[in-house]
Amino acid sequence: AQSVTQLDSHVSVSEGTPVLLRCNYSSSYSPSLFWYVQHPNKGLQLLLKYTSAATLVKGINGFEAEFKKSETSFHLTKPSAHMSDAAEYFCVVTIDSWGKLQFGAGTQVVVTP
Amino acid sequence: EPEVTQTPSHQVTQMGQEVILRCVPISNHLYFYWYRQILGQKVEFLVSFYNNEISEKSEIFDDQFSVERPDGSNFTLKIRSTKLEDSAMYFCASSETFNNEQFFGPGTRLTVL
């Protein structure tokens, strides 16, 4: 069975410090992995995706994620948080050939001045 | 930049009433999806649609739900007789291919009283 686990429901960081959002997955299917962000009252925006090419994936707004097959992880990082990064972040995996997505529970990021 | 749009942004209805949620996917996309997010819970897959038919549906998507692409641009989700537990944010998504990233609309918040 496929699953996505976001290890932190809430992360608080100071502006200018690094951000780390952790995600582990399990899948019997060779998955594509994504990180989406949801700002308050906005839709889900794609940050980055992994589709079996380079294991280090660069996304928008300075975010990147590393796919580690041995650890079944796909953690999201950013070297320096900005106030505008305050949002909810979802780790997402495709779980079948029709592109059905399974979402993690989300990590709420708070950025303090 | 092309985007997925959804109307209305907020729908309030009485239990037992029918509602239709509307989505306009990105014009060259071929795969369409509905997801929902009950307050405080994960985003859940409802249904995928390709080539004018349902390709996959979840156990949530029972006989009360239906989807349609009536005119080649709109993609609708109908709930025939709403229940209190249908209250949620409903997201429409579309993608070019089955394994490509899905672009999400801003969502429709459905409140069933």
CSV table of N, CA and C in Angstrom, one decimal, chain B residues 10-95:
chain,number,residue,atom,x,y,z
B,10,HIS,N,-17.3,29.9,-3.0
B,10,HIS,CA,-18.0,29.5,-1.7
B,10,HIS,C,-19.4,29.2,-2.1
B,11,GLN,N,-19.9,28.0,-1.7
B,11,GLN,CA,-21.3,27.6,-1.9
B,11,GLN,C,-21.9,27.1,-0.6
B,12,VAL,N,-23.0,27.7,-0.2
B,12,VAL,CA,-23.7,27.3,1.0
B,12,VAL,C,-25.0,26.7,0.5
B,13,THR,N,-25.3,25.5,1.0
B,13,THR,CA,-26.5,24.8,0.6
B,13,THR,C,-27.2,24.1,1.8
B,14,GLN,N,-28.4,23.8,1.6
B,14,GLN,CA,-29.1,23.0,2.6
B,14,GLN,C,-29.0,21.5,2.4
B,15,MET,N,-28.9,20.7,3.5
B,15,MET,CA,-28.8,19.3,3.4
B,15,MET,C,-29.9,18.7,2.4
B,16,GLY,N,-29.5,17.8,1.6
B,16,GLY,CA,-30.5,17.2,0.7
B,16,GLY,C,-30.6,17.9,-0.7
B,17,GLN,N,-30.0,19.1,-0.8
B,17,GLN,CA,-30.1,19.9,-2.1
B,17,GLN,C,-28.9,19.4,-3.0
B,18,GLU,N,-29.2,19.6,-4.3
B,18,GLU,CA,-28.1,19.3,-5.3
B,18,GLU,C,-27.2,20.5,-5.5
B,19,VAL,N,-25.9,20.2,-5.6
B,19,VAL,CA,-25.0,21.3,-6.0
B,19,VAL,C,-24.2,20.9,-7.2
B,20,ILE,N,-23.8,21.9,-7.9
B,20,ILE,CA,-22.8,21.6,-9.0
B,20,ILE,C,-21.7,22.6,-8.9
B,21,LEU,N,-20.5,22.0,-8.8
B,21,LEU,CA,-19.3,22.7,-8.7
B,21,LEU,C,-18.6,22.8,-10.1
B,22,ARG,N,-18.2,23.9,-10.5
B,22,ARG,CA,-17.7,24.1,-11.8
B,22,ARG,C,-16.2,24.4,-11.9
B,23,CYS,N,-15.6,23.9,-12.9
B,23,CYS,CA,-14.1,24.0,-13.1
B,23,CYS,C,-13.9,24.2,-14.6
B,24,VAL,N,-12.9,25.1,-14.9
B,24,VAL,CA,-12.4,25.2,-16.2
B,24,VAL,C,-11.0,24.8,-16.2
B,25,PRO,N,-10.6,23.7,-16.7
B,25,PRO,CA,-9.2,23.2,-16.7
B,25,PRO,C,-8.4,24.0,-17.7
B,26,ILE,N,-7.1,23.8,-17.7
B,26,ILE,CA,-6.2,24.4,-18.7
B,26,ILE,C,-6.5,23.8,-20.1
B,27,SER,N,-6.5,24.6,-21.1
B,27,SER,CA,-7.2,24.3,-22.3
B,27,SER,C,-6.6,23.1,-23.1
B,28,ASN,N,-5.3,22.8,-23.0
B,28,ASN,CA,-4.7,21.7,-23.7
B,28,ASN,C,-4.5,20.5,-22.9
B,29,HIS,N,-5.1,20.5,-21.7
B,29,HIS,CA,-5.0,19.4,-20.8
B,29,HIS,C,-6.0,18.3,-21.1
B,30,LEU,N,-5.6,17.0,-20.8
B,30,LEU,CA,-6.5,15.9,-21.2
B,30,LEU,C,-7.0,15.2,-20.0
B,31,TYR,N,-6.4,15.3,-18.9
B,31,TYR,CA,-6.7,14.6,-17.7
B,31,TYR,C,-7.3,15.5,-16.6
B,32,PHE,N,-8.4,15.1,-16.0
B,32,PHE,CA,-9.1,16.0,-15.1
B,32,PHE,C,-9.4,15.3,-13.8
B,33,TYR,N,-9.3,16.0,-12.7
B,33,TYR,CA,-9.4,15.4,-11.4
B,33,TYR,C,-10.3,16.3,-10.4
B,34,TRP,N,-10.9,15.6,-9.5
B,34,TRP,CA,-11.5,16.3,-8.3
B,34,TRP,C,-10.9,15.7,-7.1
B,35,TYR,N,-10.6,16.6,-6.1
B,35,TYR,CA,-10.1,16.2,-4.8
B,35,TYR,C,-10.9,17.0,-3.8
B,36,ARG,N,-10.9,16.5,-2.6
B,36,ARG,CA,-11.6,17.3,-1.5
B,36,ARG,C,-10.7,17.3,-0.3
B,37,GLN,N,-10.9,18.4,0.5
B,37,GLN,CA,-10.2,18.5,1.8
B,37,GLN,C,-11.2,18.9,2.9
B,38,ILE,N,-11.6,18.0,3.7
B,38,ILE,CA,-12.4,18.3,4.9
B,38,ILE,C,-11.6,19.1,5.8
B,39,LEU,N,-12.1,20.0,6.5
B,39,LEU,CA,-11.4,20.9,7.4
B,39,LEU,C,-10.6,20.1,8.4
B,40,GLY,N,-9.3,20.3,8.4
B,40,GLY,CA,-8.4,19.7,9.4
B,40,GLY,C,-7.9,18.3,8.9
B,41,GLN,N,-8.3,17.9,7.7
B,41,GLN,CA,-8.0,16.5,7.2
B,41,GLN,C,-7.1,16.6,6.0
B,42,LYS,N,-6.7,15.5,5.5
B,42,LYS,CA,-5.8,15.4,4.3
B,42,LYS,C,-6.6,15.7,3.1
B,43,VAL,N,-6.0,16.2,2.0
B,43,VAL,CA,-6.6,16.3,0.7
B,43,VAL,C,-6.8,14.8,0.2
B,44,GLU,N,-8.0,14.5,-0.3
B,44,GLU,CA,-8.3,13.2,-0.7
B,44,GLU,C,-8.8,13.2,-2.2
B,45,PHE,N,-8.3,12.2,-2.9
B,45,PHE,CA,-8.7,12.0,-4.2
B,45,PHE,C,-10.2,11.5,-4.3
B,46,LEU,N,-10.9,12.1,-5.3
B,46,LEU,CA,-12.3,11.7,-5.5
B,46,LEU,C,-12.4,10.9,-6.8
B,47,VAL,N,-11.9,11.5,-7.9
B,47,VAL,CA,-12.2,10.9,-9.2
B,47,VAL,C,-11.2,11.5,-10.3
B,48,SER,N,-10.9,10.7,-11.2
B,48,SER,CA,-10.1,11.1,-12.4
B,48,SER,C,-11.0,10.9,-13.6
B,49,PHE,N,-10.7,11.7,-14.7
B,49,PHE,CA,-11.6,11.7,-15.9
B,49,PHE,C,-10.7,11.9,-17.1
B,50,TYR,N,-10.9,11.0,-18.1
B,50,TYR,CA,-10.1,11.1,-19.3
B,50,TYR,C,-10.9,10.6,-20.4
B,51,ASN,N,-10.8,11.3,-21.6
B,51,ASN,CA,-11.5,10.8,-22.8
B,51,ASN,C,-13.0,10.7,-22.5
B,52,ASN,N,-13.5,11.6,-21.8
B,52,ASN,CA,-15.0,11.7,-21.6
B,52,ASN,C,-15.5,10.6,-20.7
B,53,GLU,N,-14.7,9.9,-19.9
B,53,GLU,CA,-15.2,9.0,-19.0
B,53,GLU,C,-14.3,8.9,-17.7
B,54,ILE,N,-14.9,8.4,-16.7
B,54,ILE,CA,-14.2,8.2,-15.4
B,54,ILE,C,-13.2,7.2,-15.6
B,55,SER,N,-11.9,7.5,-15.2
B,55,SER,CA,-10.9,6.5,-15.3
B,55,SER,C,-10.6,5.8,-14.0
B,56,GLU,N,-10.9,6.5,-12.9
B,56,GLU,CA,-10.7,6.0,-11.6
B,56,GLU,C,-11.6,6.8,-10.6
B,57,LYS,N,-12.1,6.1,-9.6
B,57,LYS,CA,-12.8,6.8,-8.5
B,57,LYS,C,-12.5,6.2,-7.2
B,58,SER,N,-12.6,7.0,-6.1
B,58,SER,CA,-12.3,6.5,-4.8
B,58,SER,C,-13.6,6.0,-4.2
B,59,GLU,N,-13.5,5.4,-3.0
B,59,GLU,CA,-14.7,4.9,-2.4
B,59,GLU,C,-15.6,6.0,-1.9
B,60,ILE,N,-15.0,7.2,-1.8
B,60,ILE,CA,-15.9,8.3,-1.4
B,60,ILE,C,-16.9,8.7,-2.5
B,61,PHE,N,-16.4,8.5,-3.7
B,61,PHE,CA,-17.2,8.9,-4.9
B,61,PHE,C,-18.3,7.9,-5.1
B,62,ASP,N,-19.4,8.0,-4.3
B,62,ASP,CA,-20.5,7.0,-4.5
B,62,ASP,C,-21.5,7.5,-5.5
B,63,ASP,N,-22.7,6.9,-5.4
B,63,ASP,CA,-23.7,7.3,-6.4
B,63,ASP,C,-24.3,8.7,-6.3
B,64,GLN,N,-24.0,9.3,-5.2
B,64,GLN,CA,-24.4,10.7,-5.1
B,64,GLN,C,-23.6,11.7,-5.9
B,65,PHE,N,-22.4,11.2,-6.3
B,65,PHE,CA,-21.5,12.1,-7.0
B,65,PHE,C,-21.5,11.7,-8.5
B,66,SER,N,-21.3,12.7,-9.4
B,66,SER,CA,-21.1,12.5,-10.8
B,66,SER,C,-20.3,13.6,-11.3
B,67,VAL,N,-19.6,13.3,-12.4
B,67,VAL,CA,-18.8,14.3,-13.1
B,67,VAL,C,-19.2,14.3,-14.6
B,68,GLU,N,-18.9,15.5,-15.2
B,68,GLU,CA,-19.3,15.7,-16.6
B,68,GLU,C,-18.4,16.7,-17.2
B,69,ARG,N,-18.2,16.6,-18.5
B,69,ARG,CA,-17.5,17.6,-19.3
B,69,ARG,C,-18.5,18.0,-20.4
B,70,PRO,N,-19.4,18.9,-20.0
B,70,PRO,CA,-20.5,19.1,-20.9
B,70,PRO,C,-20.2,19.8,-22.2
B,71,ASP,N,-19.2,20.6,-22.3
B,71,ASP,CA,-19.0,21.4,-23.5
B,71,ASP,C,-17.6,21.6,-24.0
B,72,GLY,N,-16.7,20.7,-23.5
B,72,GLY,CA,-15.3,20.7,-24.0
B,72,GLY,C,-14.4,21.7,-23.3
B,73,SER,N,-15.0,22.5,-22.4
B,73,SER,CA,-14.2,23.4,-21.6
B,73,SER,C,-14.5,23.3,-20.1
B,74,ASN,N,-15.7,23.2,-19.7
B,74,ASN,CA,-16.0,23.0,-18.3
B,74,ASN,C,-15.9,21.6,-17.9
B,75,PHE,N,-15.7,21.4,-16.6
B,75,PHE,CA,-15.6,20.1,-16.0
B,75,PHE,C,-16.4,20.3,-14.6
B,76,THR,N,-17.5,19.5,-14.5
B,76,THR,CA,-18.3,19.7,-13.3
B,76,THR,C,-18.4,18.5,-12.4
B,77,LEU,N,-18.6,18.8,-11.1
B,77,LEU,CA,-18.8,17.8,-10.1
B,77,LEU,C,-20.2,18.1,-9.5
B,78,LYS,N,-21.1,17.1,-9.6
B,78,LYS,CA,-22.4,17.2,-9.1
B,78,LYS,C,-22.6,16.3,-7.9
B,79,ILE,N,-23.2,16.9,-6.8
B,79,ILE,CA,-23.6,16.1,-5.7
B,79,ILE,C,-25.1,16.2,-5.6
B,80,ARG,N,-25.7,15.0,-5.8
B,80,ARG,CA,-27.2,15.0,-6.0
B,80,ARG,C,-27.9,15.4,-4.7
B,81,SER,N,-27.6,14.9,-3.6
B,81,SER,CA,-28.3,15.1,-2.4
B,81,SER,C,-27.3,15.3,-1.3
B,82,THR,N,-27.0,16.6,-1.0
B,82,THR,CA,-25.8,16.8,-0.1
B,82,THR,C,-26.1,16.4,1.3
B,83,LYS,N,-25.0,16.0,2.0
B,83,LYS,CA,-25.1,15.6,3.4
B,83,LYS,C,-24.1,16.6,4.2
B,84,LEU,N,-24.3,16.6,5.5
B,84,LEU,CA,-23.5,17.5,6.3
B,84,LEU,C,-22.0,17.2,6.1
B,85,GLU,N,-21.7,15.9,6.0
B,85,GLU,CA,-20.3,15.5,5.8
B,85,GLU,C,-19.7,15.8,4.5
B,86,ASP,N,-20.5,16.3,3.6
B,86,ASP,CA,-19.9,16.7,2.3
B,86,ASP,C,-19.3,18.1,2.4
B,87,SER,N,-19.5,18.8,3.5
B,87,SER,CA,-18.8,20.1,3.7
B,87,SER,C,-17.3,19.9,3.6
B,88,ALA,N,-16.7,20.7,2.7
B,88,ALA,CA,-15.3,20.5,2.5
B,88,ALA,C,-14.9,21.6,1.5
B,89,MET,N,-13.5,21.6,1.2
B,89,MET,CA,-13.0,22.4,0.1
B,89,MET,C,-12.8,21.4,-1.0
B,90,TYR,N,-13.4,21.7,-2.2
B,90,TYR,CA,-13.2,20.8,-3.3
B,90,TYR,C,-12.3,21.5,-4.4
B,91,PHE,N,-11.3,20.7,-4.7
B,91,PHE,CA,-10.3,21.2,-5.7
B,91,PHE,C,-10.4,20.4,-7.0
B,92,CYS,N,-10.4,21.2,-8.1
B,92,CYS,CA,-10.3,20.6,-9.4
B,92,CYS,C,-8.8,20.7,-9.8
B,93,ALA,N,-8.4,19.7,-10.6
B,93,ALA,CA,-7.0,19.7,-11.2
B,93,ALA,C,-7.0,19.2,-12.6
B,94,SER,N,-6.0,19.6,-13.3
B,94,SER,CA,-5.9,19.1,-14.7
B,94,SER,C,-4.4,18.8,-15.0
B,95,SER,N,-4.1,18.0,-15.9
B,95,SER,CA,-2.8,17.7,-16.3
B,95,SER,C,-2.7,17.3,-17.8
